[in-house]
Amino acid sequence: MRLLRFLRSSVTIGKDIDFYSRFSPSPLSMKQFLDFGSENACEKTSFAFLRQELPVRLANIMKEINLLPDNLLGTPSVRLVQSWYMQSFQDILEFKDRNADDEKVTYDFTDAVIRIRNRHNDVIPTMAQGVVEYKETYGTDPVVSQNVQYFLDRFYMSRISIRMLLNQHTLLFGGKVKVNPAHPNQIGSIDPHCRVSEVIKDAFENARNLCDRYYMNSPELILEEFNAKDEGKPVAVVYVPSHLYHMVFELFKNAMRATMELHGDAMEYPPVHAQVALGSEDLTVKVSDRGGGVPLRKIDRLFTYTYSTAPRPSIDGSRAAPLAGYGYGLPISRLYARYFQGDLKLYSLEGYGTDAVIYIRALSTESIERLPVYNKSAWKHYKTIHEADDWCVPSKEPKDMTTFRSF
């Protein structure tokens, strides 16, 4: 009897996922997040929006998970991630027809949102472990690697967006205190006047502490600001400080590691330079190091999941797998930049150093969520057979002209 109920439930959930995946997610701008979270913040409105939007975002990415190779879907870690998404999807659907005017319903919904957020805390390292399990058992080929790269970019971007919605709701309505004493000026996770240099200094100090512990020394920071919009005033934008922190912390870690390993036992190390520039359209942050740079052929690899120059971390079953060594730092940082229509790019001078540049939209009306959509184009990407390259592939061996065919 229990098995029959489970089978019926699975069929129903499958139909619900099919139904909600037919809708495209509704991207919000930073300004919309701000307007909603200001004085007019209404838990009832948030409840009404999230109970419709969360199932759409979850269903869209759940349909894409099913397009992965069967052997990857069969790994214990990927199955665990799927079960988390399935449970969260069901948890939200329980509120589909509930009365938004009932305070207990909105209270229970906020509790459910907090549970979902906590359930998904370890999604990134768990999915990373699933890819490692797959590669170790079955190896990889270029087509699978390309599809996995395409999927993970979309999967993690979807996760960032879902987490943004969950965090906004819980920070605005999840506690007894309406203003966060640690960040009194923030609206949820958004700071309407995010002081960019303050976030950069904070990220640098924390990266420096890690560097000091590992190398017993660290380079200095030289920070410059250029405010073309309001000369003489500190650069401030509407942004999510935790996203900016994540990006610059990753860039500082990489810059420090490269600098320390190139210059070895030197008494003094070349400083890391950070420049912040605010124009009419873009906020740009550039982090420059003298760590020897990277050859051109390796630049793209640095944004490939599972590519890392650090040793792979050992898995401790008692706690979540660490990100260091999985090669997820730069690709995830680029997703944070792209989430609100920005970007992250690397420019390297091999033998000298690397410039890493973060681009962020200066206007909150143009900082709009970038969201993956499950549709025919996405489906085709997984099903298309990638044919041979239509450009000549240069040979490393010298051509034997005596065997060259004449026409």
XYZ file of C-alpha atoms in Angstrom:
407
model
C 0.000 0.000 0.000
C 2.851 2.367 0.930
C 4.634 1.538 -2.348
C 1.456 2.317 -4.319
C 1.127 5.684 -2.587
C 4.785 6.436 -3.358
C 4.309 5.558 -7.052
C 1.191 7.724 -7.309
C 3.041 10.574 -5.607
C 6.001 10.241 -8.026
C 3.683 10.366 -11.047
C 1.912 13.461 -9.674
C 5.201 15.242 -8.952
C 6.438 14.392 -12.453
C 3.311 16.000 -13.931
C 3.765 19.073 -11.722
C 7.395 19.438 -12.835
C 6.310 19.143 -16.489
C 3.618 21.775 -15.908
C 5.817 24.364 -14.179
C 8.760 23.821 -16.565
C 6.566 25.151 -19.404
C 6.779 28.621 -17.846
C 9.853 30.841 -18.112
C 11.278 32.283 -14.893
C 10.533 35.974 -14.240
C 13.831 37.862 -13.860
C 13.868 40.733 -11.362
C 16.028 43.835 -11.523
C 18.037 45.103 -8.574
C 15.654 48.083 -8.475
C 12.643 45.744 -8.198
C 14.310 43.880 -5.327
C 14.944 47.235 -3.645
C 11.470 48.679 -4.229
C 9.849 45.540 -2.924
C 12.049 45.321 0.172
C 11.797 48.973 1.261
C 9.076 50.504 3.463
C 6.354 48.753 1.475
C 7.747 45.288 2.186
C 4.764 42.962 2.471
C 5.111 39.337 3.513
C 1.811 38.473 1.815
C 3.020 39.822 -1.544
C 6.331 37.974 -1.209
C 4.461 34.757 -0.366
C 2.185 35.142 -3.417
C 5.155 35.727 -5.739
C 7.448 33.012 -4.366
C 4.863 30.223 -4.334
C 4.498 30.804 -8.102
C 8.086 31.656 -9.022
C 10.069 29.116 -6.988
C 8.352 26.051 -8.549
C 9.040 27.519 -12.025
C 12.759 28.044 -11.321
C 13.088 24.641 -9.650
C 11.183 22.791 -12.395
C 13.181 24.418 -15.196
C 16.508 23.246 -13.810
C 15.159 19.845 -12.670
C 14.199 19.093 -16.286
C 17.766 19.860 -17.343
C 19.268 17.609 -14.666
C 17.430 14.706 -16.313
C 19.242 15.389 -19.616
C 22.632 14.522 -18.088
C 24.252 11.156 -18.955
C 22.617 8.249 -17.085
C 25.917 7.258 -15.471
C 26.315 10.756 -14.022
C 22.709 10.759 -12.802
C 23.393 7.431 -11.109
C 26.208 8.686 -8.880
C 25.260 8.867 -5.174
C 26.042 12.597 -4.940
C 23.904 13.619 -7.940
C 21.042 11.438 -6.698
C 21.277 13.216 -3.333
C 21.114 16.642 -5.032
C 18.085 15.508 -7.054
C 16.333 14.367 -3.882
C 16.919 17.799 -2.289
C 15.389 19.559 -5.289
C 12.437 17.154 -5.387
C 11.732 17.671 -1.681
C 11.974 21.461 -1.973
C 9.655 21.457 -4.994
C 7.072 19.463 -3.001
C 7.483 21.729 0.043
C 6.619 24.840 -2.013
C 3.697 23.186 -3.810
C 2.036 22.490 -0.463
C 1.258 26.233 -0.302
C -0.196 26.451 -3.826
C -3.823 26.844 -2.710
C -3.307 28.124 0.829
C -4.897 31.382 1.979
C -2.396 34.270 1.810
C -4.477 36.256 4.332
C -3.921 33.635 7.040
C -0.969 34.710 9.198
C -0.210 31.120 10.171
C 0.105 30.192 6.482
C 2.648 32.964 5.790
C 4.497 32.065 9.005
C 4.657 28.380 7.977
C 5.765 29.399 4.478
C 8.671 31.426 5.857
C 9.664 28.402 7.962
C 9.533 26.220 4.839
C 11.697 28.726 2.916
C 14.315 28.657 5.704
C 14.307 24.830 5.656
C 14.765 24.809 1.870
C 17.630 27.307 2.064
C 19.400 25.216 4.704
C 18.754 21.981 2.786
C 20.534 23.416 -0.254
C 23.602 24.727 1.620
C 25.895 22.007 0.258
C 24.574 21.756 -3.295
C 27.776 23.089 -4.944
C 30.323 20.736 -3.298
C 27.911 17.764 -3.503
C 27.354 18.221 -7.237
C 31.129 18.729 -7.631
C 31.696 15.408 -5.881
C 29.178 13.757 -8.226
C 31.171 14.938 -11.256
C 34.394 13.620 -9.640
C 32.713 10.234 -8.974
C 31.596 10.054 -12.603
C 35.026 10.964 -14.019
C 36.832 8.474 -11.793
C 34.515 5.616 -12.754
C 33.786 6.285 -16.429
C 36.380 8.821 -17.603
C 35.285 11.656 -19.885
C 35.061 12.509 -23.536
C 34.910 15.993 -25.115
C 31.152 15.857 -25.789
C 30.257 14.882 -22.201
C 32.699 17.464 -20.790
C 31.163 20.181 -22.967
C 27.626 19.233 -21.909
C 28.579 19.056 -18.221
C 30.230 22.507 -18.453
C 27.088 23.920 -20.125
C 24.848 22.295 -17.509
C 26.872 23.348 -14.454
C 26.963 26.985 -15.579
C 23.166 26.949 -15.836
C 22.604 24.814 -12.729
C 24.747 26.991 -10.462
C 23.292 30.197 -11.926
C 19.828 28.828 -11.161
C 20.965 28.057 -7.620
C 22.325 31.607 -7.142
C 18.977 33.037 -8.294
C 16.872 30.723 -6.098
C 19.078 31.481 -3.120
C 18.698 35.215 -3.770
C 14.895 34.884 -3.548
C 15.069 32.690 -0.432
C 17.523 35.051 1.290
C 15.477 38.157 0.527
C 12.342 36.585 1.984
C 14.005 35.183 5.104
C 16.047 38.317 5.838
C 12.995 40.575 5.439
C 10.374 38.402 7.127
C 12.143 35.506 8.864
C 13.175 37.119 12.138
C 11.648 39.006 15.022
C 14.015 41.930 14.378
C 13.120 43.726 11.147
C 16.479 45.549 10.855
C 19.656 43.459 10.823
C 21.882 45.046 13.516
C 25.030 43.848 11.716
C 23.949 45.504 8.435
C 21.325 48.128 9.326
C 21.391 49.798 5.899
C 20.850 46.641 3.876
C 17.506 45.671 2.368
C 17.650 41.929 2.745
C 20.990 40.981 1.196
C 21.205 44.147 -0.949
C 23.104 47.274 0.099
C 21.654 50.367 -1.673
C 24.974 52.170 -1.030
C 27.542 49.375 -1.161
C 30.984 50.893 -0.502
C 33.032 48.866 -2.958
C 36.460 49.641 -1.460
C 35.305 48.529 2.007
C 34.259 45.133 0.644
C 37.577 44.855 -1.241
C 39.618 45.634 1.895
C 37.645 43.093 3.907
C 38.159 40.391 1.257
C 41.874 41.221 1.014
C 42.425 40.961 4.782
C 40.731 37.560 4.943
C 42.646 36.273 1.909
C 45.822 37.649 3.485
C 45.178 35.740 6.714
C 44.956 32.508 4.700
C 48.119 33.405 2.801
C 50.016 34.195 6.028
C 48.979 30.857 7.541
C 50.111 28.896 4.478
C 53.208 30.818 3.279
C 54.152 32.656 6.504
C 54.042 35.912 4.529
C 51.869 37.824 2.065
C 51.969 40.678 -0.464
C 50.614 44.147 0.329
C 47.570 45.754 -1.303
C 47.633 49.003 -3.282
C 44.039 50.188 -3.759
C 42.980 53.058 -6.028
C 39.537 54.542 -6.670
C 38.298 56.533 -9.674
C 34.800 57.977 -9.417
C 33.898 59.592 -12.735
C 30.252 60.093 -11.672
C 30.950 61.974 -8.472
C 34.607 62.998 -8.225
C 36.175 62.941 -4.803
C 33.477 60.753 -3.260
C 33.825 57.032 -2.407
C 32.551 54.627 -5.073
C 29.179 53.174 -4.039
C 26.628 51.131 -6.002
C 23.449 49.166 -5.411
C 24.717 45.591 -5.080
C 24.826 42.419 -3.011
C 27.991 42.801 -0.859
C 28.307 39.045 -0.306
C 28.449 38.468 -4.093
C 31.131 41.121 -4.565
C 33.063 39.749 -1.585
C 32.948 36.213 -3.027
C 34.428 37.412 -6.340
C 37.241 39.620 -5.034
C 38.168 37.141 -2.273
C 38.664 34.468 -4.951
C 40.742 36.826 -7.109
C 42.926 37.852 -4.150
C 43.525 34.211 -3.175
C 44.654 33.399 -6.706
C 46.811 36.540 -6.971
C 48.514 35.890 -3.619
C 49.170 32.226 -4.339
C 50.711 33.024 -7.740
C 52.843 35.824 -6.256
C 54.137 33.758 -3.332
C 54.933 30.689 -5.433
C 56.758 32.660 -8.134
C 58.850 34.783 -5.785
C 59.586 31.991 -3.300
C 61.803 33.037 -0.409
C 62.161 36.691 -1.400
C 62.286 39.194 1.446
C 59.773 41.466 -0.297
C 56.945 40.550 -2.620
C 55.425 42.692 -5.381
C 52.131 44.127 -4.131
C 48.696 43.196 -5.456
C 47.022 46.193 -7.115
C 43.252 46.761 -7.022
C 41.604 49.537 -8.998
C 37.950 50.566 -8.719
C 36.391 52.728 -11.436
C 32.803 53.977 -11.613
C 31.486 55.308 -14.913
C 28.023 56.120 -16.197
C 27.269 52.489 -17.158
C 29.794 50.221 -15.467
C 31.513 49.716 -12.163
C 34.842 47.996 -12.875
C 37.157 46.311 -10.383
C 40.607 45.243 -11.599
C 42.922 43.022 -9.530
C 46.499 42.856 -10.859
C 49.366 40.681 -9.680
C 53.004 39.987 -10.569
C 52.616 36.231 -10.180
C 54.035 35.157 -13.533
C 50.805 35.002 -15.514
C 49.208 32.110 -17.385
C 49.750 31.003 -21.005
C 46.938 31.895 -23.405
C 46.009 28.239 -24.014
C 45.217 27.804 -20.315
C 43.021 30.891 -19.808
C 39.786 29.185 -20.891
C 40.617 26.142 -18.766
C 40.638 28.284 -15.640
C 36.869 28.715 -16.048
C 36.320 24.998 -16.573
C 34.735 23.120 -13.668
C 37.031 20.459 -12.198
C 40.157 22.209 -13.526
C 42.312 23.278 -10.601
C 45.997 23.940 -10.029
C 45.558 23.130 -6.310
C 45.516 19.551 -4.968
C 42.049 17.988 -4.850
C 40.591 18.050 -1.328
C 39.986 14.855 0.564
C 36.354 14.078 1.321
C 35.451 13.984 4.979
C 32.082 12.296 5.441
C 31.400 14.223 8.641
C 31.222 17.584 6.898
C 30.740 19.214 3.524
C 33.508 18.887 0.959
C 35.602 22.063 0.647
C 35.632 24.008 -2.616
C 39.401 24.542 -2.735
C 40.977 22.161 -5.190
C 37.759 21.395 -7.073
C 38.422 24.222 -9.533
C 35.094 25.920 -8.804
C 36.381 29.276 -7.518
C 36.698 31.175 -10.803
C 33.704 29.676 -12.665
C 31.363 30.353 -9.725
C 32.778 33.881 -9.316
C 32.091 34.552 -12.999
C 28.497 33.390 -12.500
C 28.075 35.840 -9.606
C 29.313 38.615 -11.906
C 27.026 37.546 -14.758
C 23.984 37.044 -12.517
C 23.137 40.762 -12.661
C 24.375 41.232 -16.278
C 28.042 41.842 -15.433
C 31.075 39.700 -16.235
C 34.487 38.532 -15.042
C 37.452 38.320 -17.438
C 41.119 37.385 -17.163
C 43.941 39.039 -19.101
C 47.356 37.476 -18.651
C 50.901 38.462 -19.554
C 52.786 35.192 -19.325
C 56.089 35.707 -17.532
C 54.798 38.833 -15.753
C 51.345 38.639 -14.155
C 47.577 38.585 -14.527
C 44.819 41.188 -14.577
C 41.390 39.981 -13.435
C 38.536 42.364 -14.216
C 35.026 42.350 -12.721
C 32.336 44.302 -14.554
C 29.158 45.296 -12.687
C 26.228 47.358 -13.989
C 26.279 50.795 -12.383
C 22.505 51.316 -12.744
C 20.113 49.255 -10.618
C 17.516 49.321 -13.425
C 19.967 47.513 -15.734
C 21.123 44.979 -13.134
C 18.595 42.317 -14.108
C 18.782 38.642 -13.201
C 20.253 36.372 -15.881
C 18.287 33.124 -15.632
C 18.473 29.797 -17.492
C 15.300 28.664 -19.280
C 14.467 25.054 -20.131
C 13.284 25.071 -23.745
C 13.958 23.457 -27.107
C 17.260 25.330 -27.530
C 18.551 24.015 -24.200
C 17.312 20.484 -24.983
C 19.066 20.553 -28.371
C 22.348 21.493 -26.732
C 22.424 18.193 -24.843
C 21.223 16.094 -27.790
C 23.318 17.564 -30.625
C 26.206 15.407 -31.771
C 29.245 17.676 -31.867
C 30.942 17.210 -35.207
C 34.583 17.632 -36.171
C 36.133 21.082 -35.974
C 35.770 23.094 -39.184
C 39.189 24.730 -38.719
C 42.533 23.025 -39.381
C 44.141 21.578 -36.273
C 47.882 22.357 -36.402
C 50.196 19.385 -36.024
C 53.093 19.548 -33.596
C 55.163 17.335 -35.896
C 56.935 18.907 -38.923
C 55.265 17.945 -42.201
C 57.270 15.539 -44.400
C 57.115 17.361 -47.732
C 58.410 14.299 -49.632
C 55.090 12.535 -49.046
C 52.958 15.600 -49.864
C 50.319 14.711 -52.415
C 50.287 16.737 -55.641
C 47.169 17.345 -57.719
